[in-house]
mmCIF file of C-alpha atoms and ligand atoms in Angstrom:
data_model
loop_
_atom_site.group_PDB
_atom_site.id
_atom_site.type_symbol
_atom_site.label_atom_id
_atom_site.label_comp_id
_atom_site.label_asym_id
_atom_site.label_seq_id
_atom_site.Cartn_x
_atom_site.Cartn_y
_atom_site.Cartn_z
ATOM 1 C CA MET A 1 71.336 -11.163 122.410
ATOM 2 C CA GLU A 2 75.088 -11.687 122.294
ATOM 3 C CA ASN A 3 76.901 -10.881 125.533
ATOM 4 C CA SER A 4 80.211 -9.440 124.365
ATOM 5 C CA GLN A 5 81.688 -9.602 127.873
ATOM 6 C CA GLY A 6 80.600 -13.139 128.763
ATOM 7 C CA LEU A 7 83.125 -15.887 129.411
ATOM 8 C CA ILE A 8 83.727 -18.075 126.369
ATOM 9 C CA VAL A 9 84.931 -21.609 126.956
ATOM 10 C CA VAL A 10 86.765 -23.506 124.216
ATOM 11 C CA THR A 11 87.423 -27.189 124.842
ATOM 12 C CA GLY A 12 90.163 -28.745 122.745
ATOM 13 C CA GLY A 13 91.875 -25.329 122.934
ATOM 14 C CA GLY A 14 95.295 -26.947 122.586
ATOM 15 C CA GLY A 15 94.267 -28.572 119.303
ATOM 16 C CA PHE A 16 94.037 -27.347 115.731
ATOM 17 C CA ILE A 17 90.538 -25.880 115.442
ATOM 18 C CA GLY A 18 90.192 -25.020 119.152
ATOM 19 C CA GLY A 19 93.488 -23.122 119.179
ATOM 20 C CA SER A 20 92.560 -21.294 115.977
ATOM 21 C CA LEU A 21 89.169 -20.432 117.449
ATOM 22 C CA VAL A 22 90.793 -18.939 120.548
ATOM 23 C CA ALA A 23 93.064 -16.864 118.286
ATOM 24 C CA ALA A 24 90.044 -15.692 116.257
ATOM 25 C CA LEU A 25 88.009 -14.802 119.347
ATOM 26 C CA ARG A 26 90.904 -12.712 120.667
ATOM 27 C CA ALA A 27 91.200 -11.018 117.285
ATOM 28 C CA ARG A 28 87.477 -10.196 117.475
ATOM 29 C CA GLY A 29 88.155 -8.440 120.770
ATOM 30 C CA ARG A 30 86.805 -11.063 123.166
ATOM 31 C CA LYS A 31 88.567 -10.575 126.494
ATOM 32 C CA SER A 32 87.236 -13.366 128.644
ATOM 33 C CA ILE A 33 88.258 -16.751 127.257
ATOM 34 C CA ARG A 34 88.998 -20.072 128.921
ATOM 35 C CA ALA A 35 90.783 -22.762 126.891
ATOM 36 C CA ILE A 36 90.961 -26.358 128.086
ATOM 37 C CA ASP A 37 92.839 -29.344 126.737
ATOM 38 C CA LEU A 38 94.074 -32.701 127.949
ATOM 39 C CA LYS A 39 97.528 -32.107 126.517
ATOM 40 C CA PRO A 40 100.282 -30.519 128.589
ATOM 41 C CA PHE A 41 100.725 -26.839 127.719
ATOM 42 C CA GLU A 42 103.971 -27.361 125.806
ATOM 43 C CA SER A 43 102.073 -29.495 123.269
ATOM 44 C CA TRP A 44 99.366 -26.919 122.528
ATOM 45 C CA TYR A 45 99.570 -25.554 118.989
ATOM 46 C CA GLN A 46 98.589 -22.076 120.137
ATOM 47 C CA LYS A 47 98.554 -20.736 123.671
ATOM 48 C CA PHE A 48 97.950 -17.158 124.746
ATOM 49 C CA ASP A 49 98.887 -15.523 128.049
ATOM 50 C CA ASP A 50 95.742 -13.377 128.209
ATOM 51 C CA VAL A 51 93.558 -16.510 128.121
ATOM 52 C CA GLU A 52 92.760 -18.716 131.114
ATOM 53 C CA ASN A 53 94.457 -21.958 130.034
ATOM 54 C CA LEU A 54 93.644 -25.211 131.812
ATOM 55 C CA SER A 55 95.140 -28.628 131.234
ATOM 56 C CA LEU A 56 92.330 -30.985 132.255
ATOM 57 C CA ASP A 57 90.945 -34.372 131.246
ATOM 58 C CA LEU A 58 87.377 -33.670 130.159
ATOM 59 C CA ASN A 59 86.444 -37.335 130.256
ATOM 60 C CA ARG A 60 85.970 -36.636 133.949
ATOM 61 C CA LYS A 61 82.730 -35.022 135.047
ATOM 62 C CA GLU A 62 84.280 -32.860 137.781
ATOM 63 C CA ASN A 63 86.713 -31.360 135.254
ATOM 64 C CA CYS A 64 83.845 -30.521 132.900
ATOM 65 C CA GLU A 65 82.206 -28.663 135.771
ATOM 66 C CA THR A 66 85.391 -26.671 136.348
ATOM 67 C CA ALA A 67 85.476 -25.967 132.611
ATOM 68 C CA ALA A 68 81.845 -24.809 132.403
ATOM 69 C CA LYS A 69 81.670 -22.750 135.598
ATOM 70 C CA GLY A 70 80.753 -19.134 134.874
ATOM 71 C CA ALA A 71 80.634 -19.715 131.100
ATOM 72 C CA TYR A 72 78.330 -17.712 128.875
ATOM 73 C CA GLU A 73 78.965 -19.944 125.897
ATOM 74 C CA ILE A 74 80.862 -23.164 125.245
ATOM 75 C CA TYR A 75 82.521 -24.367 122.059
ATOM 76 C CA ASN A 76 83.032 -28.067 122.584
ATOM 77 C CA LEU A 77 85.829 -29.096 120.218
ATOM 78 C CA ALA A 78 87.684 -31.625 122.376
ATOM 79 C CA ALA A 79 87.672 -35.145 120.944
ATOM 80 C CA ASN A 80 89.867 -38.097 120.153
ATOM 81 C CA MET A 81 90.524 -37.248 116.587
ATOM 82 C CA GLY A 82 92.757 -38.009 113.638
ATOM 83 C CA GLY A 83 92.934 -38.961 109.982
ATOM 84 C CA MET A 84 91.737 -42.300 108.576
ATOM 85 C CA GLY A 85 94.784 -44.179 109.891
ATOM 86 C CA PHE A 86 93.971 -43.055 113.413
ATOM 87 C CA ILE A 87 90.196 -43.474 113.450
ATOM 88 C CA GLU A 88 90.273 -46.918 111.800
ATOM 89 C CA HIS A 89 92.668 -48.213 114.464
ATOM 90 C CA ASN A 90 91.206 -46.435 117.517
ATOM 91 C CA LYS A 91 87.466 -47.028 117.342
ATOM 92 C CA ALA A 92 86.950 -47.551 121.065
ATOM 93 C CA LEU A 93 89.006 -44.477 121.919
ATOM 94 C CA CYS A 94 87.010 -42.403 119.423
ATOM 95 C CA MET A 95 83.748 -43.631 120.947
ATOM 96 C CA LEU A 96 85.004 -42.675 124.397
ATOM 97 C CA SER A 97 84.749 -39.007 123.368
ATOM 98 C CA VAL A 98 81.109 -39.512 124.311
ATOM 99 C CA LEU A 99 82.280 -39.001 127.902
ATOM 100 C CA ILE A 100 83.516 -35.492 127.059
ATOM 101 C CA ASN A 101 80.295 -34.549 125.289
ATOM 102 C CA THR A 102 77.998 -36.053 127.906
ATOM 103 C CA HIS A 103 79.774 -34.408 130.812
ATOM 104 C CA MET A 104 80.154 -31.073 129.032
ATOM 105 C CA LEU A 105 76.433 -30.984 128.201
ATOM 106 C CA GLN A 106 75.508 -31.838 131.788
ATOM 107 C CA ALA A 107 77.902 -29.222 133.147
ATOM 108 C CA ALA A 108 76.533 -26.624 130.704
ATOM 109 C CA VAL A 109 72.994 -27.208 131.978
ATOM 110 C CA LYS A 110 74.112 -27.135 135.594
ATOM 111 C CA HIS A 111 75.918 -23.809 135.155
ATOM 112 C CA GLY A 112 73.175 -22.161 133.089
ATOM 113 C CA VAL A 113 75.294 -21.753 129.969
ATOM 114 C CA GLU A 114 73.592 -19.703 127.263
ATOM 115 C CA ARG A 115 74.810 -21.477 124.106
ATOM 116 C CA PHE A 116 76.676 -24.685 123.360
ATOM 117 C CA PHE A 117 78.433 -25.457 120.078
ATOM 118 C CA TYR A 118 79.214 -29.038 119.112
ATOM 119 C CA SER A 119 81.611 -29.981 116.304
ATOM 120 C CA SER A 120 80.209 -32.982 114.492
ATOM 121 C CA SER A 121 81.635 -34.461 111.323
ATOM 122 C CA ALA A 122 80.898 -35.644 107.785
ATOM 123 C CA CYS A 123 81.766 -39.080 109.200
ATOM 124 C CA VAL A 124 78.146 -39.304 110.435
ATOM 125 C CA TYR A 125 76.917 -39.890 106.874
ATOM 126 C CA ASN A 126 75.544 -43.218 105.729
ATOM 127 C CA ALA A 127 78.364 -45.263 104.183
ATOM 128 C CA ASP A 128 76.063 -46.614 101.446
ATOM 129 C CA LYS A 129 75.756 -43.107 100.016
ATOM 130 C CA GLN A 130 79.529 -42.763 99.652
ATOM 131 C CA ARG A 131 80.440 -45.801 97.596
ATOM 132 C CA THR A 132 81.210 -44.090 94.278
ATOM 133 C CA PHE A 133 84.284 -42.023 93.457
ATOM 134 C CA GLU A 134 82.083 -39.270 92.019
ATOM 135 C CA ALA A 135 82.001 -37.355 95.291
ATOM 136 C CA PRO A 136 78.306 -37.542 96.101
ATOM 137 C CA SER A 137 77.160 -34.319 97.746
ATOM 138 C CA LEU A 138 75.805 -35.296 101.116
ATOM 139 C CA LYS A 139 72.662 -33.550 102.261
ATOM 140 C CA GLU A 140 71.990 -33.275 105.973
ATOM 141 C CA GLU A 141 69.186 -35.859 105.683
ATOM 142 C CA ASP A 142 71.689 -38.426 104.305
ATOM 143 C CA ALA A 143 72.864 -39.259 107.832
ATOM 144 C CA TYR A 144 69.753 -41.459 108.110
ATOM 145 C CA PRO A 145 69.027 -44.329 108.026
ATOM 146 C CA ALA A 146 72.145 -44.410 110.158
ATOM 147 C CA MET A 147 75.258 -46.230 108.995
ATOM 148 C CA ALA A 148 77.980 -43.885 110.140
ATOM 149 C CA GLU A 149 81.768 -44.370 110.047
ATOM 150 C CA ASP A 150 82.458 -47.124 112.538
ATOM 151 C CA GLY A 151 83.582 -45.773 115.926
ATOM 152 C CA TYR A 152 84.284 -42.068 115.360
ATOM 153 C CA GLY A 153 81.194 -41.408 113.203
ATOM 154 C CA TRP A 154 78.761 -43.228 115.471
ATOM 155 C CA GLU A 155 79.973 -41.259 118.470
ATOM 156 C CA LYS A 156 79.434 -38.018 116.550
ATOM 157 C CA LEU A 157 75.938 -39.062 115.492
ATOM 158 C CA PHE A 158 75.010 -40.047 119.043
ATOM 159 C CA SER A 159 76.403 -36.820 120.491
ATOM 160 C CA GLU A 160 74.516 -34.769 117.864
ATOM 161 C CA ARG A 161 71.309 -36.355 119.093
ATOM 162 C CA MET A 162 72.270 -35.744 122.687
ATOM 163 C CA CYS A 163 72.662 -32.044 121.847
ATOM 164 C CA ARG A 164 69.191 -32.089 120.326
ATOM 165 C CA HIS A 165 67.621 -33.702 123.375
ATOM 166 C CA PHE A 166 69.426 -31.411 125.815
ATOM 167 C CA ARG A 167 67.945 -28.524 123.826
ATOM 168 C CA GLU A 168 64.459 -30.021 123.782
ATOM 169 C CA ASP A 169 64.390 -31.304 127.358
ATOM 170 C CA TYR A 170 66.577 -28.812 129.251
ATOM 171 C CA GLY A 171 66.401 -25.685 127.111
ATOM 172 C CA LEU A 172 70.156 -25.544 126.435
ATOM 173 C CA ARG A 173 70.685 -23.693 123.148
ATOM 174 C CA THR A 174 72.787 -26.239 121.278
ATOM 175 C CA ARG A 175 74.174 -25.659 117.794
ATOM 176 C CA VAL A 176 75.759 -28.430 115.723
ATOM 177 C CA ALA A 177 77.923 -28.221 112.591
ATOM 178 C CA ARG A 178 79.134 -31.183 110.566
ATOM 179 C CA PHE A 179 82.688 -30.250 109.578
ATOM 180 C CA HIS A 180 84.045 -31.637 106.304
ATOM 181 C CA ASN A 181 87.880 -32.072 106.404
ATOM 182 C CA VAL A 182 89.314 -28.921 107.908
ATOM 183 C CA TYR A 183 92.912 -27.980 107.087
ATOM 184 C CA GLY A 184 95.281 -25.079 107.606
ATOM 185 C CA PRO A 185 98.293 -23.876 109.580
ATOM 186 C CA TRP A 186 98.570 -24.700 113.304
ATOM 187 C CA GLY A 187 97.210 -28.220 112.841
ATOM 188 C CA THR A 188 98.567 -31.741 113.210
ATOM 189 C CA TRP A 189 101.018 -32.487 110.401
ATOM 190 C CA TYR A 190 102.942 -35.521 111.655
ATOM 191 C CA GLY A 191 102.751 -38.240 114.305
ATOM 192 C CA GLY A 192 99.877 -40.377 112.976
ATOM 193 C CA ARG A 193 96.841 -38.150 113.666
ATOM 194 C CA GLU A 194 97.312 -35.819 110.688
ATOM 195 C CA LYS A 195 94.663 -35.739 107.967
ATOM 196 C CA ALA A 196 95.193 -36.025 104.204
ATOM 197 C CA PRO A 197 96.093 -32.390 103.278
ATOM 198 C CA ALA A 198 98.747 -32.087 106.010
ATOM 199 C CA ALA A 199 100.026 -35.640 105.448
ATOM 200 C CA ILE A 200 100.431 -35.047 101.716
ATOM 201 C CA CYS A 201 102.142 -31.687 102.191
ATOM 202 C CA ARG A 202 104.555 -33.283 104.676
ATOM 203 C CA LYS A 203 105.319 -36.242 102.412
ATOM 204 C CA VAL A 204 106.014 -33.929 99.462
ATOM 205 C CA ILE A 205 108.264 -31.773 101.660
ATOM 206 C CA GLU A 206 110.101 -34.880 102.914
ATOM 207 C CA ALA A 207 110.644 -35.955 99.306
ATOM 208 C CA LYS A 208 111.899 -32.510 98.331
ATOM 209 C CA VAL A 209 114.261 -32.174 101.290
ATOM 210 C CA SER A 210 115.609 -35.747 101.074
ATOM 211 C CA GLY A 211 115.919 -35.768 97.285
ATOM 212 C CA LYS A 212 114.127 -39.150 97.185
ATOM 213 C CA HIS A 213 111.423 -38.209 94.721
ATOM 214 C CA GLU A 214 108.749 -40.777 95.645
ATOM 215 C CA ILE A 215 105.518 -40.616 97.592
ATOM 216 C CA GLU A 216 103.296 -43.248 99.175
ATOM 217 C CA ILE A 217 99.593 -42.566 98.669
ATOM 218 C CA TRP A 218 96.955 -44.377 100.707
ATOM 219 C CA GLY A 219 94.416 -46.059 98.411
ATOM 220 C CA SER A 220 94.165 -45.610 94.654
ATOM 221 C CA GLY A 221 94.372 -41.812 94.821
ATOM 222 C CA LEU A 222 90.944 -41.689 93.151
ATOM 223 C CA GLN A 223 89.037 -41.127 96.399
ATOM 224 C CA THR A 224 87.284 -37.757 96.335
ATOM 225 C CA ARG A 225 86.879 -35.311 99.193
ATOM 226 C CA SER A 226 86.338 -31.631 99.810
ATOM 227 C CA PHE A 227 88.595 -29.670 102.133
ATOM 228 C CA MET A 228 87.654 -26.576 104.118
ATOM 229 C CA TYR A 229 90.228 -23.943 105.000
ATOM 230 C CA ILE A 230 90.400 -23.086 108.694
ATOM 231 C CA ASP A 231 89.322 -19.431 108.217
ATOM 232 C CA ASP A 232 86.081 -20.603 106.583
ATOM 233 C CA CYS A 233 85.541 -23.079 109.396
ATOM 234 C CA LEU A 234 85.913 -20.343 112.025
ATOM 235 C CA LYS A 235 83.589 -17.996 110.178
ATOM 236 C CA GLY A 236 80.996 -20.753 109.825
ATOM 237 C CA VAL A 237 81.231 -21.704 113.494
ATOM 238 C CA ASP A 238 80.596 -18.089 114.485
ATOM 239 C CA LEU A 239 77.631 -17.730 112.109
ATOM 240 C CA ILE A 240 76.075 -21.035 113.155
ATOM 241 C CA MET A 241 76.599 -20.456 116.879
ATOM 242 C CA ASN A 242 74.819 -17.102 116.631
ATOM 243 C CA SER A 243 72.024 -18.361 114.364
ATOM 244 C CA GLU A 244 68.728 -20.033 115.084
ATOM 245 C CA ILE A 245 69.713 -23.132 113.078
ATOM 246 C CA LEU A 246 68.567 -25.937 115.340
ATOM 247 C CA GLU A 247 69.454 -29.042 113.334
ATOM 248 C CA PRO A 248 72.954 -30.279 112.455
ATOM 249 C CA ILE A 249 74.184 -28.487 109.346
ATOM 250 C CA ASN A 250 77.023 -29.115 106.877
ATOM 251 C CA LEU A 251 80.025 -26.850 107.237
ATOM 252 C CA GLY A 252 82.307 -27.733 104.361
ATOM 253 C CA SER A 253 83.622 -26.685 100.992
ATOM 254 C CA ASN A 254 81.923 -28.137 97.919
ATOM 255 C CA GLU A 255 85.118 -28.079 95.830
ATOM 256 C CA ALA A 256 85.645 -31.829 95.504
ATOM 257 C CA VAL A 257 89.049 -33.112 94.409
ATOM 258 C CA THR A 258 90.703 -36.503 94.197
ATOM 259 C CA ILE A 259 93.615 -37.341 96.463
ATOM 260 C CA ASN A 260 95.745 -37.395 93.282
ATOM 261 C CA GLN A 261 94.750 -33.783 92.602
ATOM 262 C CA LEU A 262 95.730 -32.882 96.148
ATOM 263 C CA VAL A 263 99.168 -34.382 95.460
ATOM 264 C CA ASP A 264 99.357 -32.454 92.135
ATOM 265 C CA LEU A 265 98.903 -29.197 94.038
ATOM 266 C CA ALA A 266 101.480 -29.983 96.717
ATOM 267 C CA GLU A 267 103.983 -31.015 94.003
ATOM 268 C CA GLU A 268 103.371 -27.707 92.248
ATOM 269 C CA PHE A 269 104.121 -25.713 95.432
ATOM 270 C CA ALA A 270 107.289 -27.765 95.926
ATOM 271 C CA GLY A 271 108.305 -27.468 92.274
ATOM 272 C CA ILE A 272 108.880 -31.223 91.915
ATOM 273 C CA LYS A 273 107.223 -34.303 90.391
ATOM 274 C CA LEU A 274 107.171 -37.525 92.381
ATOM 275 C CA LYS A 275 106.863 -41.198 91.566
ATOM 276 C CA ARG A 276 103.572 -42.265 93.145
ATOM 277 C CA ASN A 277 103.361 -45.564 95.010
ATOM 278 C CA TYR A 278 99.786 -46.521 95.812
ATOM 279 C CA ASN A 279 99.297 -48.506 99.009
ATOM 280 C CA LEU A 280 95.997 -50.260 98.394
ATOM 281 C CA THR A 281 95.902 -51.895 101.826
ATOM 282 C CA ALA A 282 96.292 -48.667 103.810
ATOM 283 C CA PRO A 283 93.220 -47.058 105.455
ATOM 284 C CA LYS A 284 91.488 -44.879 102.866
ATOM 285 C CA GLY A 285 87.934 -44.225 104.114
ATOM 286 C CA VAL A 286 84.905 -43.961 101.856
ATOM 287 C CA ASN A 287 85.359 -43.610 98.090
ATOM 288 C CA GLY A 288 83.683 -40.259 97.622
ATOM 289 C CA ARG A 289 82.261 -37.477 99.730
ATOM 290 C CA ASN A 290 81.378 -33.839 99.196
ATOM 291 C CA SER A 291 79.441 -31.232 101.152
ATOM 292 C CA HIS A 292 75.945 -30.332 99.920
ATOM 293 C CA ASN A 293 75.597 -26.662 100.772
ATOM 294 C CA ALA A 294 72.004 -25.761 99.930
ATOM 295 C CA LEU A 295 70.980 -25.556 103.587
ATOM 296 C CA ILE A 296 73.838 -23.327 104.725
ATOM 297 C CA GLN A 297 73.222 -21.099 101.698
ATOM 298 C CA LYS A 298 69.550 -20.900 102.570
ATOM 299 C CA TYR A 299 70.151 -19.945 106.201
ATOM 300 C CA LEU A 300 73.346 -17.918 106.056
ATOM 301 C CA HIS A 301 73.614 -16.849 102.388
ATOM 302 C CA TRP A 302 77.208 -17.972 102.602
ATOM 303 C CA GLU A 303 79.275 -21.140 102.271
ATOM 304 C CA PRO A 304 82.969 -21.918 102.749
ATOM 305 C CA ASN A 305 84.630 -20.455 99.688
ATOM 306 C CA THR A 306 88.421 -20.332 100.054
ATOM 307 C CA PRO A 307 89.812 -22.023 96.913
ATOM 308 C CA LEU A 308 91.745 -25.183 97.801
ATOM 309 C CA ARG A 309 94.804 -23.951 95.911
ATOM 310 C CA CYS A 310 94.930 -20.807 98.013
ATOM 311 C CA GLY A 311 94.403 -22.457 101.428
ATOM 312 C CA LEU A 312 96.645 -25.413 100.660
ATOM 313 C CA GLU A 313 99.533 -23.210 99.565
ATOM 314 C CA LYS A 314 99.450 -21.369 102.933
ATOM 315 C CA THR A 315 99.293 -24.704 104.719
ATOM 316 C CA TYR A 316 102.155 -26.118 102.667
ATOM 317 C CA ARG A 317 104.354 -23.093 103.481
ATOM 318 C CA TRP A 318 103.532 -23.357 107.198
ATOM 319 C CA ILE A 319 104.317 -27.090 107.310
ATOM 320 C CA TYR A 320 107.526 -26.463 105.364
ATOM 321 C CA ASP A 321 108.703 -23.995 108.043
ATOM 322 C CA GLN A 322 107.675 -26.369 110.839
ATOM 323 C CA TYR A 323 109.489 -29.222 109.119
ATOM 324 C CA LEU A 324 112.729 -27.294 108.828
ATOM 325 C CA ALA A 325 112.438 -26.038 112.428
ATOM 326 C CA ARG A 326 111.960 -29.593 113.609
ATOM 327 C CA GLU A 327 114.935 -30.818 111.581
ATOM 328 C CA ARG A 328 117.025 -28.132 113.283
ATOM 329 C CA GLY A 329 115.721 -29.286 116.680
ATOM 330 C CA ASP A 330 113.696 -26.071 117.340
ATOM 331 C CA ALA A 331 110.291 -26.405 119.001
ATOM 332 C CA GLY A 332 108.835 -24.323 116.177
ATOM 333 C CA VAL A 333 105.258 -25.347 116.726
ATOM 334 C CA VAL A 334 103.715 -23.413 119.605
ATOM 335 C CA ARG A 335 102.441 -19.852 119.091
ATOM 336 C CA GLU A 336 102.363 -17.869 122.322
HETATM 337 P P1 NAD B 401 92.647 -31.855 117.351
HETATM 338 O O1 NAD B 401 93.012 -33.267 117.651
HETATM 339 O O2 NAD B 401 93.707 -30.945 116.848
HETATM 340 O O3 NAD B 401 91.964 -31.194 118.618
HETATM 341 C C1 NAD B 401 91.195 -31.907 119.557
HETATM 342 C C2 NAD B 401 91.771 -31.618 120.922
HETATM 343 O O4 NAD B 401 90.958 -32.286 121.908
HETATM 344 C C3 NAD B 401 93.194 -32.142 121.087
HETATM 345 O O5 NAD B 401 94.093 -31.083 121.375
HETATM 346 C C4 NAD B 401 93.085 -33.117 122.234
HETATM 347 O O6 NAD B 401 94.209 -33.109 123.110
HETATM 348 C C5 NAD B 401 91.831 -32.635 122.944
HETATM 349 N N1 NAD B 401 91.260 -33.692 123.778
HETATM 350 C C6 NAD B 401 91.091 -34.999 123.481
HETATM 351 N N2 NAD B 401 90.612 -35.669 124.525
HETATM 352 C C7 NAD B 401 90.479 -34.771 125.528
HETATM 353 C C8 NAD B 401 90.041 -34.865 126.865
HETATM 354 N N3 NAD B 401 89.677 -36.039 127.395
HETATM 355 N N4 NAD B 401 90.043 -33.746 127.623
HETATM 356 C C9 NAD B 401 90.446 -32.560 127.109
HETATM 357 N N5 NAD B 401 90.867 -32.401 125.834
HETATM 358 C C10 NAD B 401 90.886 -33.505 125.059
HETATM 359 O O7 NAD B 401 91.443 -31.932 116.301
HETATM 360 P P2 NAD B 401 90.698 -30.761 115.519
HETATM 361 O O8 NAD B 401 90.939 -31.001 114.085
HETATM 362 O O9 NAD B 401 91.032 -29.442 116.090
HETATM 363 O O10 NAD B 401 89.185 -31.126 115.819
HETATM 364 C C11 NAD B 401 88.348 -30.354 116.679
HETATM 365 C C12 NAD B 401 86.943 -30.919 116.642
HETATM 366 O O11 NAD B 401 86.429 -30.862 115.308
HETATM 367 C C13 NAD B 401 86.846 -32.372 117.071
HETATM 368 O O12 NAD B 401 85.643 -32.580 117.776
HETATM 369 C C14 NAD B 401 86.788 -33.122 115.771
HETATM 370 O O13 NAD B 401 86.150 -34.364 115.902
HETATM 371 C C15 NAD B 401 85.976 -32.147 114.921
HETATM 372 N N6 NAD B 401 86.188 -32.344 113.475
HETATM 373 C C16 NAD B 401 87.383 -32.026 112.921
HETATM 374 C C17 NAD B 401 87.566 -32.233 111.568
HETATM 375 C C18 NAD B 401 88.884 -31.884 110.904
HETATM 376 O O14 NAD B 401 88.994 -32.081 109.689
HETATM 377 N N7 NAD B 401 89.876 -31.381 111.596
HETATM 378 C C19 NAD B 401 86.544 -32.774 110.781
HETATM 379 C C20 NAD B 401 85.340 -33.105 111.400
HETATM 380 C C21 NAD B 401 85.164 -32.866 112.747
#
């Protein structure tokens, strides 16, 4: 049974999804929350005074023990993470996130933690099943035979299995969701780690503000993806954490769009039309990918359902404000 007073630990609490999860937990009335991130506090997207905030490197086992001590449940969201440009050029760093997951699982067992959530990714899916632009819907079973995204995806697949074996061998209640492209306010929108929705919004805003009405698009623009709004992600995490779903499950929208359609939307919000320059040598990832949602529907009678237009417009407006604040030299980013 859920312990509404128990200490909740969120790793990656200074990041996009971790910070948003802390905000959501507070909004749900949870009083005892510990947020941990490698980044110094001034770089956290969201930071709250009524939360125990720790700036620690969770690659280190002793820090994971500090993080897990006294926890009732752990949401392990810390990882080396970014869009295609980042993960294609930082494969070793992405694989090193295995240290975080290994040490957090060990610390969770040691401290008798009740439940452990692990954020996996659609990057675990077999590359052969994502060669067409027609956005194949990936079922959970399509992760095997394994041919994950090099680096980042293999680490996720390995850590998923570690969660399974910690559950089977040590009785830790692990829950695993495979996120498909999460976007929304309070996420990375510049600096090289941003993902496609934020990058495209920023580029369109740059074009609008500068008056240079051009945009560089990575790849042919025909790649298809689905994008999940942050509120849906948080709802899904809560439902999955408190369910008896033992195997990794897709948590993603099934509204597939091309990158060109994503640009169409951002242009519409900005009220401009841009000349599109396609950079065919830039990192672009697999050709097509969508979330197959039969399993989540079966278990939870729900699936992420915020229309892309609706979520992207909120994200565009948030990035626009951040962009202008940054131009003025205001910090603008941290919510306290
Ligand atoms: P993010 O980069 O905003 O957050 C991750 C946080 O982990 C960062 O703040 C980072 O500083 C922190 N971190 C990294 N190494 C650390 C360490 N050694 N010790 C402590 N903290 C460390 O990314 P996000 O989008 O919020 O992603 C959260 C989780 O969801 C990650 O596990 C990511 O792989 C997964 N995921 C995200 C998406 C997405 O579209 N955003 C998709 C699939 C999976």
